[in-house]
PDB file of C-alpha atoms in Angstrom:
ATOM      1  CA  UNK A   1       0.000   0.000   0.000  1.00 93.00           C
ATOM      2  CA  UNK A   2       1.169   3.407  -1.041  1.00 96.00           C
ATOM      3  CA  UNK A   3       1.121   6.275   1.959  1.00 98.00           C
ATOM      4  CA  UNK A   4      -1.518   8.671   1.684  1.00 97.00           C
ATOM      5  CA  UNK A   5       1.226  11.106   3.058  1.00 98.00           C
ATOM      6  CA  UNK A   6       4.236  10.700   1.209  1.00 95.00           C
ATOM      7  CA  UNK A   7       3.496   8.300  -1.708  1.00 95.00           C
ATOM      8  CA  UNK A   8       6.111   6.074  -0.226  1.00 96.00           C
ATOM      9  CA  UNK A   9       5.790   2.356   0.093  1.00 94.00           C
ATOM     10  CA  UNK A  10       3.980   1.509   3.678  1.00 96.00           C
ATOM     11  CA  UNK A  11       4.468  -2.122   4.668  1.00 95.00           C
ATOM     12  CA  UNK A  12       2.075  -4.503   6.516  1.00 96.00           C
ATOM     13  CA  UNK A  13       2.171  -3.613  10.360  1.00 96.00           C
ATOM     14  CA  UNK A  14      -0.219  -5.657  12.249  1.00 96.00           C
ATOM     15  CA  UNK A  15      -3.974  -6.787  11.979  1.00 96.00           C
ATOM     16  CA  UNK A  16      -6.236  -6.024  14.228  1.00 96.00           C
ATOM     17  CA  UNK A  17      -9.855  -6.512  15.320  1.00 97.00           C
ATOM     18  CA  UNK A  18     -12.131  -3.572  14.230  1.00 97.00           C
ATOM     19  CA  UNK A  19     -15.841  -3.299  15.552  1.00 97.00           C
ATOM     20  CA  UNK A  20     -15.101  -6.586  17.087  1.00 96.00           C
ATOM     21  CA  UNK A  21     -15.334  -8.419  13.565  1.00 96.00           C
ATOM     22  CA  UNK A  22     -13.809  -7.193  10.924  1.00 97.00           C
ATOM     23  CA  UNK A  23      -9.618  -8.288  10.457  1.00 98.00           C
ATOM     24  CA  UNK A  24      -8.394  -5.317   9.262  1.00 98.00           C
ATOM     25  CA  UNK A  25      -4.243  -4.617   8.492  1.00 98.00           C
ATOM     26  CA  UNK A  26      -2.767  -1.478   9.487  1.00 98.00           C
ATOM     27  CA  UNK A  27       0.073  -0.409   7.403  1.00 98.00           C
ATOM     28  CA  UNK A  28       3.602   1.949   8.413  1.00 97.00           C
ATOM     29  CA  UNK A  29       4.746   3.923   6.502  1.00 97.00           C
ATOM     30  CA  UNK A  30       8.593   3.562   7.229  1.00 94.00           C
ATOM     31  CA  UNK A  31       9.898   7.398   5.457  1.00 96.00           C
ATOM     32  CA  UNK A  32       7.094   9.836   7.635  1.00 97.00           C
ATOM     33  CA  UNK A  33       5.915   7.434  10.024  1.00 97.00           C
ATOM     34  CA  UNK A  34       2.652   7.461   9.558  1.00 98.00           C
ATOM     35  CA  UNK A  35       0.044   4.714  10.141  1.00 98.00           C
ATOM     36  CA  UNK A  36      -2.872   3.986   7.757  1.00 98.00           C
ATOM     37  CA  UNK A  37      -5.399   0.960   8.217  1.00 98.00           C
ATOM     38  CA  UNK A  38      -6.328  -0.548   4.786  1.00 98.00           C
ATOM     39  CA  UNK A  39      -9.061   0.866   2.707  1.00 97.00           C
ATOM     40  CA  UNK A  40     -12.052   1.472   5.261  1.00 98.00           C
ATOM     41  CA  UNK A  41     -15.011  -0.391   4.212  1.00 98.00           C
ATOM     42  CA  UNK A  42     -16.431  -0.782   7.810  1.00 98.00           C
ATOM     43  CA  UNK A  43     -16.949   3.060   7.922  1.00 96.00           C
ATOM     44  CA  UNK A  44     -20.276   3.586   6.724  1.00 94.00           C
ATOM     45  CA  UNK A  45     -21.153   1.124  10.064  1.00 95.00           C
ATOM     46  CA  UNK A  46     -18.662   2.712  12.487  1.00 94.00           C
ATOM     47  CA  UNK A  47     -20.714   6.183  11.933  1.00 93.00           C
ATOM     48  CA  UNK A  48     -24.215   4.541  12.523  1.00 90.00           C
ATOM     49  CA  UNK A  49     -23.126   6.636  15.740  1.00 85.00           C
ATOM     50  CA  UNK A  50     -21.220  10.111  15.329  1.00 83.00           C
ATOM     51  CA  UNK A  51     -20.203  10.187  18.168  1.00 84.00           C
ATOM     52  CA  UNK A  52     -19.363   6.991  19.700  1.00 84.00           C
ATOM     53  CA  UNK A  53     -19.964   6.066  23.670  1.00 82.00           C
ATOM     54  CA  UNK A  54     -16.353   5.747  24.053  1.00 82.00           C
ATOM     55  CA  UNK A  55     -16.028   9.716  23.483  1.00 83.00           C
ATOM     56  CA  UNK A  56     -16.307  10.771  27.066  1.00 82.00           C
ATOM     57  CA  UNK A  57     -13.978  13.848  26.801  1.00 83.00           C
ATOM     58  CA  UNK A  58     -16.019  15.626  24.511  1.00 88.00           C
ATOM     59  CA  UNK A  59     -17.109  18.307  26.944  1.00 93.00           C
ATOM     60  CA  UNK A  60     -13.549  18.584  28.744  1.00 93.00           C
ATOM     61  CA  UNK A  61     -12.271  18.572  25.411  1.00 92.00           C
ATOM     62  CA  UNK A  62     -14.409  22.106  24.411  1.00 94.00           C
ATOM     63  CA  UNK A  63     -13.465  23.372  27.510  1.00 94.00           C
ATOM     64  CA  UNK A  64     -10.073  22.584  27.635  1.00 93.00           C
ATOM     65  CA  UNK A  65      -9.184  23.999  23.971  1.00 96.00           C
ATOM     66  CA  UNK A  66     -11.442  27.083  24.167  1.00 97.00           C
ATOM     67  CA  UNK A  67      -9.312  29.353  26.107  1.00 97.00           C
ATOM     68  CA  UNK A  68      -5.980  28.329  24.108  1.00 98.00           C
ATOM     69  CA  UNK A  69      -7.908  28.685  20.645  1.00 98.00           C
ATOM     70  CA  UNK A  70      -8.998  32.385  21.933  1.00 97.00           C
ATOM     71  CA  UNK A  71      -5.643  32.955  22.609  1.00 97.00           C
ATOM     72  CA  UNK A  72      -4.158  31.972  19.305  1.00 98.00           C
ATOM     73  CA  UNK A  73      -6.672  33.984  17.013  1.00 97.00           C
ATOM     74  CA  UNK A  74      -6.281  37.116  19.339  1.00 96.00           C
ATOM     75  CA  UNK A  75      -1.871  36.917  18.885  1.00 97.00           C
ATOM     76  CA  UNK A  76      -2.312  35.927  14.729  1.00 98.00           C
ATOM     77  CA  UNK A  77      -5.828  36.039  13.387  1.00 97.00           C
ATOM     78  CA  UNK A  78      -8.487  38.412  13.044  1.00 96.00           C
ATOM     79  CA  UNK A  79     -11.158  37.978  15.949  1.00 95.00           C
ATOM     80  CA  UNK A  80     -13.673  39.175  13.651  1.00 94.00           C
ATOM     81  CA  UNK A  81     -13.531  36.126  11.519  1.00 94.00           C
ATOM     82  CA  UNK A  82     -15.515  34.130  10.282  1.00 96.00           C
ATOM     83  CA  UNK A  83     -14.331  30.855  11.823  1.00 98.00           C
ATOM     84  CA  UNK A  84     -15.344  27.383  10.355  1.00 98.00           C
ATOM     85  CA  UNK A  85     -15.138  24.423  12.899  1.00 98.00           C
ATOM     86  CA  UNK A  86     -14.450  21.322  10.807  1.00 97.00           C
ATOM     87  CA  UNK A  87     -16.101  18.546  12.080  1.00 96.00           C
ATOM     88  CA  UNK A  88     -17.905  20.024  14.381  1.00 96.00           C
ATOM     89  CA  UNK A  89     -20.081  17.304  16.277  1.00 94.00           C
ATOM     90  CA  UNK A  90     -22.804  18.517  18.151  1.00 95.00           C
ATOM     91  CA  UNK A  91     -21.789  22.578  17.770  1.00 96.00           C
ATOM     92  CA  UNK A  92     -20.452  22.695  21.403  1.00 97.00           C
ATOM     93  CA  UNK A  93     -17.441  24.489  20.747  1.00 97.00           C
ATOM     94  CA  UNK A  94     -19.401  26.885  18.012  1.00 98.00           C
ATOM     95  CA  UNK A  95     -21.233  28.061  20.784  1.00 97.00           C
ATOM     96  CA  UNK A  96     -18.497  28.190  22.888  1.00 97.00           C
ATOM     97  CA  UNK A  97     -16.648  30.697  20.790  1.00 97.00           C
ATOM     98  CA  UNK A  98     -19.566  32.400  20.132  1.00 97.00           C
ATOM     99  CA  UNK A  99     -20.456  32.961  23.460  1.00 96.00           C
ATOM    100  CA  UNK A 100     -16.709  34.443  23.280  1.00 96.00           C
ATOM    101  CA  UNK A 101     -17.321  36.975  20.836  1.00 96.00           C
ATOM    102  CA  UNK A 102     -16.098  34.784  17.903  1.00 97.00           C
ATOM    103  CA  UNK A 103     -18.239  34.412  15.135  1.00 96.00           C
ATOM    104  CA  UNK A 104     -17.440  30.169  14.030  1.00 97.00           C
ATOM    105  CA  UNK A 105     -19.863  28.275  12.081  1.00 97.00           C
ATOM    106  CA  UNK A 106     -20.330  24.375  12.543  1.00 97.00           C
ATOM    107  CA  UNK A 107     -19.725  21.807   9.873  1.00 96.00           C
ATOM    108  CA  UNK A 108     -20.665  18.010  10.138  1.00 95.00           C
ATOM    109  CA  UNK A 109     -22.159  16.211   7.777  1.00 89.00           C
ATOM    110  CA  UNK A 110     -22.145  12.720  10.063  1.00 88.00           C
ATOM    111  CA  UNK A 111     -23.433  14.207  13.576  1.00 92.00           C
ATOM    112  CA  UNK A 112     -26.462  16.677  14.750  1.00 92.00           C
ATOM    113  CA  UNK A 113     -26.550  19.833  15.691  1.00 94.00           C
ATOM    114  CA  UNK A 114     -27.433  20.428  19.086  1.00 94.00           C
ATOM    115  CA  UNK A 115     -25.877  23.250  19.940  1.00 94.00           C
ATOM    116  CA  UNK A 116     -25.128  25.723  17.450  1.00 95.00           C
ATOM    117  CA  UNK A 117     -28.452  25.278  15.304  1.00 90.00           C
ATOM    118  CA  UNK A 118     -28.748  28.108  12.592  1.00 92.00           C
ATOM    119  CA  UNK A 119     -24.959  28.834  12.815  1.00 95.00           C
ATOM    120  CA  UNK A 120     -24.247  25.797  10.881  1.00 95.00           C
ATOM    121  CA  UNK A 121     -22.593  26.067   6.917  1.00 94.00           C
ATOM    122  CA  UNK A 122     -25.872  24.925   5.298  1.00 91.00           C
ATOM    123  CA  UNK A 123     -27.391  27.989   7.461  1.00 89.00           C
ATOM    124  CA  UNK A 124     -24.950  30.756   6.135  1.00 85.00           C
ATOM    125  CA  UNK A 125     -24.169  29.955   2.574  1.00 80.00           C
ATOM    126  CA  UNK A 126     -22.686  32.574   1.502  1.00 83.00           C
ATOM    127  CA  UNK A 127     -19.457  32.754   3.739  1.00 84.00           C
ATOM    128  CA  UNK A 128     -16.643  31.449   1.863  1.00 82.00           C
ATOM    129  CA  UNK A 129     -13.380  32.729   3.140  1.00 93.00           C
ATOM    130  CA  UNK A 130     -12.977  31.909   6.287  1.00 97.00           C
ATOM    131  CA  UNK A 131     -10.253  33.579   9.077  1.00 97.00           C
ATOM    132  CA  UNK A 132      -9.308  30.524  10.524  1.00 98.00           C
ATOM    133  CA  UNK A 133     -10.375  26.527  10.024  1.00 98.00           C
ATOM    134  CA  UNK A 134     -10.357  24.524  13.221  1.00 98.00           C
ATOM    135  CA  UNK A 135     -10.768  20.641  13.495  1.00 98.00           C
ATOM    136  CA  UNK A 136     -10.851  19.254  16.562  1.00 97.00           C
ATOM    137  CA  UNK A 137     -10.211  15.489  16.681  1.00 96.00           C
ATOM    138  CA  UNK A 138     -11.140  14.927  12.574  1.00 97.00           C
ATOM    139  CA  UNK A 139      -7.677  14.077  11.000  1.00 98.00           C
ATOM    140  CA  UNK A 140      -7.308  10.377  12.596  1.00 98.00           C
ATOM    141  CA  UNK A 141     -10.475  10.310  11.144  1.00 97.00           C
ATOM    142  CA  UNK A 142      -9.604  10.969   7.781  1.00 98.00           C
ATOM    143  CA  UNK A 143      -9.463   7.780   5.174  1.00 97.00           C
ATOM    144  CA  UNK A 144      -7.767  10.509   2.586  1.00 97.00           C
ATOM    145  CA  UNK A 145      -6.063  13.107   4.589  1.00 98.00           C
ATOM    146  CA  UNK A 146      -4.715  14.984   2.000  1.00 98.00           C
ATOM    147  CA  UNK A 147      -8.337  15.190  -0.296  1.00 98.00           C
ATOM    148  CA  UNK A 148      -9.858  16.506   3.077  1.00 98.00           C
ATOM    149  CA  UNK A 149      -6.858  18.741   3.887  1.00 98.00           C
ATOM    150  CA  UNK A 150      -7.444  20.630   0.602  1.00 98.00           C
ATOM    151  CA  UNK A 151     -11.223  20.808   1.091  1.00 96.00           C
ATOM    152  CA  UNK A 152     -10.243  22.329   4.476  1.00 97.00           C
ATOM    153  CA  UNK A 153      -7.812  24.904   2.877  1.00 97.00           C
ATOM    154  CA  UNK A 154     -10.546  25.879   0.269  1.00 95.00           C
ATOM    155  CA  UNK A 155     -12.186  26.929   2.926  1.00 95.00           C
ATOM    156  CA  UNK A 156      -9.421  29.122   4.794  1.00 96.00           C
ATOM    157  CA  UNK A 157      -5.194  28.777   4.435  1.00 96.00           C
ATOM    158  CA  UNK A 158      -4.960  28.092   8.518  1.00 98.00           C
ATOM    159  CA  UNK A 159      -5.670  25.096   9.825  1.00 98.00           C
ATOM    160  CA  UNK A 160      -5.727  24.607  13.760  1.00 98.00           C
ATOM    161  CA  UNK A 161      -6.282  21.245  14.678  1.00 98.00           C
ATOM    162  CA  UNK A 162      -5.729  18.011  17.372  1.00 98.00           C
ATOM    163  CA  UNK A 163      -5.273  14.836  16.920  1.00 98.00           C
ATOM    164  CA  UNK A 164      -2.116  12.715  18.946  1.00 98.00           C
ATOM    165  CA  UNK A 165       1.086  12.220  17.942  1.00 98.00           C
ATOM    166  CA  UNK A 166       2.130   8.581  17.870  1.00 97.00           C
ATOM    167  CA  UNK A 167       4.049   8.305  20.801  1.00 95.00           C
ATOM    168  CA  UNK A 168       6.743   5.506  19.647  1.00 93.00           C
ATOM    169  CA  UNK A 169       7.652   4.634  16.085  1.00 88.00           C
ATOM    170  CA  UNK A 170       6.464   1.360  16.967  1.00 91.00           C
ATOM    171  CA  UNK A 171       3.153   1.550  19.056  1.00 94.00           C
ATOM    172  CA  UNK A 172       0.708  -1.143  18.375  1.00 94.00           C
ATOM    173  CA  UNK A 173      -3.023  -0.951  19.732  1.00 95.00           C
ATOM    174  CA  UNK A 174      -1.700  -3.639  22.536  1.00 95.00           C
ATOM    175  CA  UNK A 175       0.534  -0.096  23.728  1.00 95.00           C
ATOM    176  CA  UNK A 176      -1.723   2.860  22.770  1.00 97.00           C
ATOM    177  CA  UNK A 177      -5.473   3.435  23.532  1.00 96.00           C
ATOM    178  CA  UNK A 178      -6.051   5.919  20.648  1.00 97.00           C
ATOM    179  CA  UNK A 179      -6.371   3.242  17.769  1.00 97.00           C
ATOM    180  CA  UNK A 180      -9.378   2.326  19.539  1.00 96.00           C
ATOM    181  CA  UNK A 181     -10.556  -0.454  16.950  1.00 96.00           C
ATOM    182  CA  UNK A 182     -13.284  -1.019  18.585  1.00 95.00           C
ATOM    183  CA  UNK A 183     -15.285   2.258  17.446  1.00 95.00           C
ATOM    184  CA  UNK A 184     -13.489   1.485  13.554  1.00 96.00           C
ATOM    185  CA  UNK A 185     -13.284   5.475  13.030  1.00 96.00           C
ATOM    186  CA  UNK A 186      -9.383   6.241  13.551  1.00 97.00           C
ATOM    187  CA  UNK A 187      -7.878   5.100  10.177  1.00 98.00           C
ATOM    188  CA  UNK A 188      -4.799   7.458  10.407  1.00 98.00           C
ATOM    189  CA  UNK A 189      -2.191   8.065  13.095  1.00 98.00           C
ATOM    190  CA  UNK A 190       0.146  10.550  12.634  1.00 98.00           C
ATOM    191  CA  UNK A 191       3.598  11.143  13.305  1.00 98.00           C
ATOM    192  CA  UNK A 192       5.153  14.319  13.988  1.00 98.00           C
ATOM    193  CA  UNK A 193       7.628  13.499  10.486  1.00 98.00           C
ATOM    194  CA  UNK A 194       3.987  13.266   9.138  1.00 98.00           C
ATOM    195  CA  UNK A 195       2.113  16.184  10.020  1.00 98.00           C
ATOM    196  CA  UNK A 196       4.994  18.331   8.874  1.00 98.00           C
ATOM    197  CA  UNK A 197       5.293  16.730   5.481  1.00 98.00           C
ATOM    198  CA  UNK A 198       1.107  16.789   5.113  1.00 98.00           C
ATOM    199  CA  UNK A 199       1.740  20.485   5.707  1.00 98.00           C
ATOM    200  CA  UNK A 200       4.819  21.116   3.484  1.00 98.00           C
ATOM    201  CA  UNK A 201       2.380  19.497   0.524  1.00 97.00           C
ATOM    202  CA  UNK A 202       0.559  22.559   0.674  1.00 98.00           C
ATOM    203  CA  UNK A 203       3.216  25.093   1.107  1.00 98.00           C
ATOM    204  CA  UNK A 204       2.167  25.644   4.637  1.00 98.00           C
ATOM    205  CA  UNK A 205       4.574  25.383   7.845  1.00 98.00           C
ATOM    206  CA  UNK A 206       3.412  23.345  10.880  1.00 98.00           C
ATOM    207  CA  UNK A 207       3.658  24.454  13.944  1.00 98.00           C
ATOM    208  CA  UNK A 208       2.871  21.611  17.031  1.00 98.00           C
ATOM    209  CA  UNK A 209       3.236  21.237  20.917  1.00 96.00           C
ATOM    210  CA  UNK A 210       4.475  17.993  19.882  1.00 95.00           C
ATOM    211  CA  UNK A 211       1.640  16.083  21.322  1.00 96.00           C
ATOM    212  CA  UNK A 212      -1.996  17.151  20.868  1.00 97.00           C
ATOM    213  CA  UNK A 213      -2.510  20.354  19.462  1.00 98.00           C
ATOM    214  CA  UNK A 214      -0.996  21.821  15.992  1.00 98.00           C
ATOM    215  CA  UNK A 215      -0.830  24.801  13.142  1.00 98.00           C
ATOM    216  CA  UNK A 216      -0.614  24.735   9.657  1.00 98.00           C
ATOM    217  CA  UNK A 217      -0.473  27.983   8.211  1.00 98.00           C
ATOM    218  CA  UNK A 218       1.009  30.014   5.868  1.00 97.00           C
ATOM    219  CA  UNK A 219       1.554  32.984   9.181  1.00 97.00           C
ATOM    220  CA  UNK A 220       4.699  33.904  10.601  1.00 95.00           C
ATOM    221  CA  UNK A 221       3.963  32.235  14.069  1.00 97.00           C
ATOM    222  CA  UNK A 222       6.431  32.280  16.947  1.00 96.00           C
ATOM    223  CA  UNK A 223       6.981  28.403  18.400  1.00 96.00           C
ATOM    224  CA  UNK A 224       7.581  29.658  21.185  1.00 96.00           C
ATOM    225  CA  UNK A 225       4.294  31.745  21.789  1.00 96.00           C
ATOM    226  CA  UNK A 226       2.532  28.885  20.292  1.00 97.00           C
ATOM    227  CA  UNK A 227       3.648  26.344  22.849  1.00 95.00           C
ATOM    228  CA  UNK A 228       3.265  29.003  25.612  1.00 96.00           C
ATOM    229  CA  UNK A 229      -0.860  28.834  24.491  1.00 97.00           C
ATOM    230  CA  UNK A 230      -1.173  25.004  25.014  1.00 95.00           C
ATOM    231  CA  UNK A 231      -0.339  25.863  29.054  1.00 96.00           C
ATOM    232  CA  UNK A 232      -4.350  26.426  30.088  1.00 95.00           C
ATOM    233  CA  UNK A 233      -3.239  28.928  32.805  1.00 96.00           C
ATOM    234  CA  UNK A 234      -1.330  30.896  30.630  1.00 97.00           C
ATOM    235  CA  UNK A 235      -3.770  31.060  27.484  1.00 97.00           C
ATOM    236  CA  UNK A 236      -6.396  32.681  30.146  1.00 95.00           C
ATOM    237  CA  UNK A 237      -3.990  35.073  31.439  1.00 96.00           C
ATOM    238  CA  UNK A 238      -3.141  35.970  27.902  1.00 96.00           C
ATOM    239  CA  UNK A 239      -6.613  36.439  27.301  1.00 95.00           C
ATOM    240  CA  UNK A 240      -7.441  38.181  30.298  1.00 93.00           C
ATOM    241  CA  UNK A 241      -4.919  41.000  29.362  1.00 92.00           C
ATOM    242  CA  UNK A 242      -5.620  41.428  25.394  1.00 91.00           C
ATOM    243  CA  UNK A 243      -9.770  40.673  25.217  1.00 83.00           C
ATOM    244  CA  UNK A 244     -10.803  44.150  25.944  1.00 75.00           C
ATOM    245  CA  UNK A 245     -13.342  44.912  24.908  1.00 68.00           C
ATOM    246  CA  UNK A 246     -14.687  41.822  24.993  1.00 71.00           C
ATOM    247  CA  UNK A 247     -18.174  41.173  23.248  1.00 88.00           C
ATOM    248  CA  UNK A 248     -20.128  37.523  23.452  1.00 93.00           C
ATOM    249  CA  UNK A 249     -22.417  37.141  20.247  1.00 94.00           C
ATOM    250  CA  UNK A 250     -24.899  35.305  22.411  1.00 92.00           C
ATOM    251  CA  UNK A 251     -27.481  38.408  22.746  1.00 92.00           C
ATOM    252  CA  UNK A 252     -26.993  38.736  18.747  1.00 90.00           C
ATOM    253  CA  UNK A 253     -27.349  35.002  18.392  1.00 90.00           C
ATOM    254  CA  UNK A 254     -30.474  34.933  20.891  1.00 91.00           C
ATOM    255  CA  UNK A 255     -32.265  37.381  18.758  1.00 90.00           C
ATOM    256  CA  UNK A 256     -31.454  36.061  15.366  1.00 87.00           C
ATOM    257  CA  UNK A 257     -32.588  33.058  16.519  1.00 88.00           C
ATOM    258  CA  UNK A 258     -35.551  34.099  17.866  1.00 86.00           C
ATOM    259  CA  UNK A 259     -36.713  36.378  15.156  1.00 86.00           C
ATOM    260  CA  UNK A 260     -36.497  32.683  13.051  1.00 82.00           C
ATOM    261  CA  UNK A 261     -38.399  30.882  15.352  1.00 81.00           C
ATOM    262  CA  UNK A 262     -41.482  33.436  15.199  1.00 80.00           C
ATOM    263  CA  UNK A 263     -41.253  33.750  11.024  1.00 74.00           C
ATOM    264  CA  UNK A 264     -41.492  30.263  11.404  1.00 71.00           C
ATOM    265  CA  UNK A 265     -42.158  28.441  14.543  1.00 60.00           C
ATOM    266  CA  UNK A 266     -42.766  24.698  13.438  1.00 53.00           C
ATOM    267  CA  UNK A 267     -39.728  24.857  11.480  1.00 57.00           C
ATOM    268  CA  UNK A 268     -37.758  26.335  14.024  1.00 58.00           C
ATOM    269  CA  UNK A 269     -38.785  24.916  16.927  1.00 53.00           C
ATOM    270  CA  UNK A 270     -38.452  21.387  16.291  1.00 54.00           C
TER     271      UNK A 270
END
């Protein structure tokens, strides 16, 4: 199998047991490092369920990441966006940063949105160019990162997303929870060698705490700074000094919202 990285030869790895049934090979890729399963047939089954019952950080993942995104667009983007969350799940974050004073716009086209209804891509058609695209646990998701990396830069030339670095060359699911087979919807783990070649594909630089969160952009970006964000404590003090003046959307977003639901209610309301 060729990888979907690097076009280099990746050779069989190990087979595992995927949705408890299904004996699927993963393949490493030996020049970037990076790990692909073979093509993903099971997928259509694996997202019968968005988001799976194994996903219990998903709110301590929104609030964890909110303050350090904040603090990233305020240093290098324009807070007046627009902002596109990739992948967006159930809109919790998109409310999140709205309720910041960030104007981001869900899309999913596997999960509901609970959260962020009417701030949602199929709601707002006409925004195009977007400030900054964030995806927040997508790309070990992704059966063809770099098709979905271009759709994502069509979209905006910054990408801020998560996923987890592989944490040894030669981790097996026997040594690392985040293959999770059992759900069957991580089909790519990523090196660091990885991320930065996926990057240099597009001209972009990548920019990475090393672990969980990373940049790629075409920005000047300090490493340093960028690092310094990732530290929770320090990403609200940062904020706390530069958000003045400081103005949540939700009062906006309450009355846009509500001027929908009484042009029409049924619609609306269900």
């Amino acid at each position: 199998m060729t990888c979907h990285i690097c076009n280099t030869p990746s050779n069989e790895s190990f087979q595992v047991k995927v949705l408890f049934k299904y004996d699927v090979t993963y393949y490493r890729c030996h020049t970037c490092g990076f790990i692909q399963t073979e093509t993903p047939y099971w997928l259509p089954e694996a997202y019968e369920s968005a988001i799976t019952s194994l996903d219990i950080g998903l709110v301590s993942r929104n609030l964890r990441w909110a303050p350090t995104v904040e603090a990233i667009i305020r240093k290098w983007f324009v807070p007046k966006g627009p902002f596109l969350d990739y992948g967006g799940g159930y809109g919790l974050f998109v409310r999140m940063m709205r309720d910041r004073g960030f104007p981001f716009i869900r899309l999913d086209q596997y999960c509901d949105n609970l959260f962020a209804r009417q701030f949602d891509v199929s709601d707002l058609p006409d925004v195009k160019n977007y400030e900054l695209v964030t995806a927040f646990e997508v790309f070990e998701h992704l059966a063809d990162p770099v098709a979905t990396v271009d759709q994502m830069l069509q979209s905006g030339r910054s990408i801020l997303f998560t996923t987890k670095v592989l944490p040894d060359p030669n981790v097996t699911p026997e040594t690392w929870w985040y293959f999770i087979p059992e759900t069957g919807q991580h089909v790519a783990l990523y090196s660091l060698e990885s991320l930065h070649r996926l990057a240099k594909r597009f001209g972009l630089q990548l920019y990475s705490d090393q672990r969980d969160l990373h940049l790629m952009t075409a920005k000047p970006i300090n490493p340093t700074w960028f690092r310094w964000f990732t530290d929770l404590r320090k990403a609200n003090l940062y904020n706390y000094f530069h958000s003045y003046p400081a103005q949540s959307l939700l009062d906006d977003d309450f009355q846009k919202v509500y001027n929908s639901v009484r042009n029409q209610p049924l619609k609306n309301l269900i």
